[in-house]
CSV table of C-alpha atoms in Angstrom, one decimal:
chain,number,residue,atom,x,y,z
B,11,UNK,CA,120.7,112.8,121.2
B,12,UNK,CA,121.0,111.3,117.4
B,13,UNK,CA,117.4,109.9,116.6
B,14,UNK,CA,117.0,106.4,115.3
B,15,UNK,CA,118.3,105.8,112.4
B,16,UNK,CA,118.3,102.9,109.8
B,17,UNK,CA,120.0,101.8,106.9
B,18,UNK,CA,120.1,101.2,104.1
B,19,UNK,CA,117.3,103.9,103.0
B,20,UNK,CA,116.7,102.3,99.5
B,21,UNK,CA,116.5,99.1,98.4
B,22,UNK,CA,116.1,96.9,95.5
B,23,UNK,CA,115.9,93.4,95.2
B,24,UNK,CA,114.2,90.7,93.1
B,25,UNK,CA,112.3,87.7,93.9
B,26,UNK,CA,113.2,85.0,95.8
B,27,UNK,CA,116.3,86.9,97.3
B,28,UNK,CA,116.6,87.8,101.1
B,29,UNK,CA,117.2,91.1,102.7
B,30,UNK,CA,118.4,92.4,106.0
B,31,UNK,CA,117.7,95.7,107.4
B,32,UNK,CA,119.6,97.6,109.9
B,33,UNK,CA,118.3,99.7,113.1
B,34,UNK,CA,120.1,101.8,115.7
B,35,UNK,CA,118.0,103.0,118.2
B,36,UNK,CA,118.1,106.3,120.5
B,37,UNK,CA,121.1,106.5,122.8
B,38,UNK,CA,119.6,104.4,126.0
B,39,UNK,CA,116.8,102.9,124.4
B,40,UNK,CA,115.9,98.9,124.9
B,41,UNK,CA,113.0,98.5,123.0
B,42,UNK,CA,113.1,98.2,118.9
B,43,UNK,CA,109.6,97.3,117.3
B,44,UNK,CA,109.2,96.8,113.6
B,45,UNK,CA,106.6,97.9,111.3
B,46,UNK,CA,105.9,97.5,107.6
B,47,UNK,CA,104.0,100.4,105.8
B,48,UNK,CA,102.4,100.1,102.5
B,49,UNK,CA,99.7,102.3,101.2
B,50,UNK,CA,96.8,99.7,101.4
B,51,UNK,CA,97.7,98.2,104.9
B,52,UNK,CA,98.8,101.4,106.7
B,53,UNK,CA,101.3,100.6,109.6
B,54,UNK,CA,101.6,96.8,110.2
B,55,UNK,CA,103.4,95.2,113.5
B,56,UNK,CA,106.2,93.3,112.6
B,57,UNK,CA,107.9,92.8,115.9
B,58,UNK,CA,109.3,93.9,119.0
B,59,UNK,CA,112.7,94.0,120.4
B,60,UNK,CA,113.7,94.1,124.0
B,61,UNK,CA,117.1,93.6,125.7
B,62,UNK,CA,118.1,90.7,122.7
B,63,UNK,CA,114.8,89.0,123.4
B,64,UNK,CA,111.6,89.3,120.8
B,65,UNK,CA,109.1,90.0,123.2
B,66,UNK,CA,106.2,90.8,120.9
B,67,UNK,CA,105.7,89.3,117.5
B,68,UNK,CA,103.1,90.1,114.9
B,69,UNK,CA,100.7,88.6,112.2
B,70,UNK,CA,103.6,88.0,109.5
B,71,UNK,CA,104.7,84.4,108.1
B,72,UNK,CA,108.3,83.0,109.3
B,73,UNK,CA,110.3,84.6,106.7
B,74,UNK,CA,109.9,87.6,108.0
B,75,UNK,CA,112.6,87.4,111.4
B,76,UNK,CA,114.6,89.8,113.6
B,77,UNK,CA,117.2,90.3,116.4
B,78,UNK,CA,119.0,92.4,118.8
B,79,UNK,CA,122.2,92.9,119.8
B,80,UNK,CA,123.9,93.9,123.1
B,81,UNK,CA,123.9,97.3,121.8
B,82,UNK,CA,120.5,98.0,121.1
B,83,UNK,CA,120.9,97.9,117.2
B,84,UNK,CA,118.1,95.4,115.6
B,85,UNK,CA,118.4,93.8,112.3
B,86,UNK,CA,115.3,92.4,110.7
B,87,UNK,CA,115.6,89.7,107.6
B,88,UNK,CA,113.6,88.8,105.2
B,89,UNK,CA,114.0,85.6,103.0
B,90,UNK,CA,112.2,84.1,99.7
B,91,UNK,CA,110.9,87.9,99.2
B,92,UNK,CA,107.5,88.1,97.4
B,93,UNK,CA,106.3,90.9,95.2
B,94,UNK,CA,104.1,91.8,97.7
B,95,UNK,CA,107.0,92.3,100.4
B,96,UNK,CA,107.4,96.0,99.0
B,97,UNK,CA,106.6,98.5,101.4
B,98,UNK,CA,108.0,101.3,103.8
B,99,UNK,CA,110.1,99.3,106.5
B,100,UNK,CA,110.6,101.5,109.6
B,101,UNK,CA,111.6,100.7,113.2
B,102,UNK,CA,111.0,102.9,116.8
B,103,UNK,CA,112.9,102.5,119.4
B,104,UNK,CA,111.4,103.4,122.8
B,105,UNK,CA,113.1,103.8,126.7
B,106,UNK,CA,109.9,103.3,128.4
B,107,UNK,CA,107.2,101.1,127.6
B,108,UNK,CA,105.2,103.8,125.8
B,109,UNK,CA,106.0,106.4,123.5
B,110,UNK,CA,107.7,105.2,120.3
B,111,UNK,CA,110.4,107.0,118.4
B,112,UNK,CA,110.3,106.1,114.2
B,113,UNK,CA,113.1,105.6,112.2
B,114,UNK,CA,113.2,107.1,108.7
B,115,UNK,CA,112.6,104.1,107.6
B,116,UNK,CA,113.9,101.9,104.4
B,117,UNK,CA,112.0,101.8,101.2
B,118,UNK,CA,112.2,98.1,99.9
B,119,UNK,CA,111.4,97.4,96.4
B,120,UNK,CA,110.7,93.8,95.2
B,121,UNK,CA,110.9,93.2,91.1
O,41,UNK,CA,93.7,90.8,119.1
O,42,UNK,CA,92.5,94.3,118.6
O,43,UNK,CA,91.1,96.0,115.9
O,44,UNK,CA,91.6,100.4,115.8
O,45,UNK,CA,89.6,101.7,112.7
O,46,UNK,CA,90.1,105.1,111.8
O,47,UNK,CA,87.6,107.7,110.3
O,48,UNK,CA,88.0,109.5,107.7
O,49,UNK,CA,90.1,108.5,105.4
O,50,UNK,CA,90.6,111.9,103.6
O,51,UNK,CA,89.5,115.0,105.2
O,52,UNK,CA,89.8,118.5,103.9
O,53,UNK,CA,89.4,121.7,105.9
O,54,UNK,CA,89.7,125.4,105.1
O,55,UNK,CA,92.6,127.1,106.6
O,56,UNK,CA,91.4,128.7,110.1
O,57,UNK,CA,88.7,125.5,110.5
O,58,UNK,CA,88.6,123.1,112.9
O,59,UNK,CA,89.4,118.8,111.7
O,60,UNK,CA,88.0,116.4,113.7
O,61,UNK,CA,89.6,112.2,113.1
O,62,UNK,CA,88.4,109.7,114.9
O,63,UNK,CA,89.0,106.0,116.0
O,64,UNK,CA,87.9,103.3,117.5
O,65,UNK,CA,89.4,100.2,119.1
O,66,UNK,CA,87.9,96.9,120.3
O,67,UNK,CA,89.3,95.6,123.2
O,68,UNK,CA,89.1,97.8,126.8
O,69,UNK,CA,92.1,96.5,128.0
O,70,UNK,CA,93.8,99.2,125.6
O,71,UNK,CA,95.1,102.0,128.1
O,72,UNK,CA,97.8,103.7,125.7
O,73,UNK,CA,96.6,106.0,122.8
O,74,UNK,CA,99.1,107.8,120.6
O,75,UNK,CA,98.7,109.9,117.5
O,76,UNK,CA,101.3,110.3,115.1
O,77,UNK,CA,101.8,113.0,112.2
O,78,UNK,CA,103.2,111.6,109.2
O,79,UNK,CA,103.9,114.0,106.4
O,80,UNK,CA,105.0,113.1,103.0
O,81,UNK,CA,108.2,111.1,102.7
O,82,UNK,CA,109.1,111.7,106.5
O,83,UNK,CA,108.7,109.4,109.5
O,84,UNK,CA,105.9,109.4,111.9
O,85,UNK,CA,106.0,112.1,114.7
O,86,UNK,CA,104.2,111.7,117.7
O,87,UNK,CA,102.1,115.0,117.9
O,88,UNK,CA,100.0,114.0,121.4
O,89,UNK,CA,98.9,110.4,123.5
O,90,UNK,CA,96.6,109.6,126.3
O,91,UNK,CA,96.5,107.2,128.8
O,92,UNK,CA,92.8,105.5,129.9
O,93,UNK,CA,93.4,107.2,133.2
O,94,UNK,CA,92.3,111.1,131.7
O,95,UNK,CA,89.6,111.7,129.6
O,96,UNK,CA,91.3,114.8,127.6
O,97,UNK,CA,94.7,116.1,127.1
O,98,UNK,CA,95.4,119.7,125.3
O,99,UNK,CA,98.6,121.0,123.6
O,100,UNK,CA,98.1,124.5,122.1
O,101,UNK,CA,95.8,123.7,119.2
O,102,UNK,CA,95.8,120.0,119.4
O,103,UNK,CA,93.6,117.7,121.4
O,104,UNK,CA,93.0,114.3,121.8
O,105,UNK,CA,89.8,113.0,123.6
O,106,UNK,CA,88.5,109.5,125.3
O,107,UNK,CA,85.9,107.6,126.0
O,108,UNK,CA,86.4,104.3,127.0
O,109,UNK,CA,83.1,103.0,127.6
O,110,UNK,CA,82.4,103.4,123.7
O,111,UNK,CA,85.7,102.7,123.0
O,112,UNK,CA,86.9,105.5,121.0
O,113,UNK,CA,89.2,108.7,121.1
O,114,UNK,CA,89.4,111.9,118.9
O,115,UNK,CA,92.7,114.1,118.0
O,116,UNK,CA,91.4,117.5,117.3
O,117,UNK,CA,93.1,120.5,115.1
O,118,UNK,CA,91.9,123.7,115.7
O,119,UNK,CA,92.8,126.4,113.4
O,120,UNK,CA,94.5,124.5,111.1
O,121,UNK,CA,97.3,126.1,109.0
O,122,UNK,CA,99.0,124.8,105.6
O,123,UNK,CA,101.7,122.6,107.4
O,124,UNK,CA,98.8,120.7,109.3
O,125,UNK,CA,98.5,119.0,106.0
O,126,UNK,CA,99.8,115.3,106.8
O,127,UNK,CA,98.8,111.7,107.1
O,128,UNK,CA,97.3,111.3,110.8
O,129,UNK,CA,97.2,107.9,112.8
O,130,UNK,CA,95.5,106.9,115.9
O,131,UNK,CA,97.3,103.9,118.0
O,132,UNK,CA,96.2,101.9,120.7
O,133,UNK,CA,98.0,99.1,122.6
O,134,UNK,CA,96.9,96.9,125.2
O,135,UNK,CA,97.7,96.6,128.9
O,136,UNK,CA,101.3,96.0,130.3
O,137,UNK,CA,102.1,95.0,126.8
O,138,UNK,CA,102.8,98.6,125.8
O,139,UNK,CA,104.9,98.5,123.1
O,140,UNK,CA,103.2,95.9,120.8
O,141,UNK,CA,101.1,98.7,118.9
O,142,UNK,CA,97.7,98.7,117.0
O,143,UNK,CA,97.7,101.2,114.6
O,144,UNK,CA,94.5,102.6,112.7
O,145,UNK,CA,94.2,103.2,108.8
O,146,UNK,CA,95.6,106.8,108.7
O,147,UNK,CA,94.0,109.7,107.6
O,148,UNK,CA,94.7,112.7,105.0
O,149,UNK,CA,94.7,115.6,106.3
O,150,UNK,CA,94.5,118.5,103.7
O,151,UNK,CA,94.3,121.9,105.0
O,152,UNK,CA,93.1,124.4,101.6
O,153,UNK,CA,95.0,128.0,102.2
């Protein structure tokens, strides 16, 4: 099976713009969570995905938002970005309610 | 809403030695522990995980170990080679709420040839 991928891998953007990252999860896999990586904070819960409902939701102010479509794939958004929004965005997709499969992630840079 | 720590933060070994991380996590209704391997510019890889049910698990030269009265589990490397060198982090997450995931700091791993 292809492993999860997302898209894009790079990106730059400026303050006070938005961004929306892409996720496709493992063949057969419900569950998308959302994490945001940066050297200081290690990995950081975003939020979790499950059959187009957010069932899990993490310690991050509203611009930060998500969803799922009927096929798995997540998107997550992120509006009014802030210098300090630049990190390592990945996602994992799961089948089961346990072991996590990561992304590659996308590197976000905010100028 | 929990709290893993992770200790150390950098650890080098001589090739052939044993590493030792550790973690701890605050709240016992926890009962999923992963540990991921994340070398440089890759993804995290899950490496091993235990469930509050066993006490130890063993996969050729990786353990990880439990104790849930003190709250804490180990991952441990024994004869660590070159491509052991990686960032390590412990996970928890908390009852029938499995996939919302607590992860610790991370630690260096540097294994000297």
């Amino acid at each position: 099976k292809a492993g999860v991928t997302q898209t894009p891998r790079y990106l730059i953007k400026t303050r006070g713009q938005q961004v929306t990252l892409s996720c496709s999860p493992i063949s057969g896999h419900r569950s998308v969570s959302w994490y945001q990586q940066t050297p200081g904070q290690g990995l950081q819960f975003l939020f979790e995905y499950f059959s187009e409902t957010q069932r899990n939701k993490g310690n991050f102010p509203g611009r930060f938002s998500g969803r799922q479509f009927s096929n798995s794939r997540s998107e997550m958004n992120v509006s009014t970005l802030e210098l300090g929004d630049s990190a390592l965005y990945l996602c994992a997709s799961s089948w089961r309610q346990d072991t996590q499969y990561f992304g590659p992630g996308t590197r976000l840079t905010v100028l | 809403g929990e709290n893993v720590e992770q200790h150390p933060s950098t650890l080098s070994v001589q090739e052939g030695d044993s590493a030792v991380i550790k973690c701890t996590y605050s709240d016992s209704a926890s009962n999923y522990f992963p540990w991921y391997k994340q070398e440089l510019g890759k993804r995290p890889q899950l490496i091993i995980d235990i469930r509050s049910n066993v006490g130890e698990k063993k996969d050729q030269r990786i353990a990880v170990t439990l104790n849930k009265t003190a709250k804490h589990f180990s991952l441990h490397i024994t004869e660590t080679q070159p491509e052991d060198s990686a960032v390590y982090f412990c996970a928890a997450s908390i009852g029938g709420n499995f996939n919302k995931f607590y992860f610790g700091s991370g630690t260096k791993l540097n294994v000297k040839p």
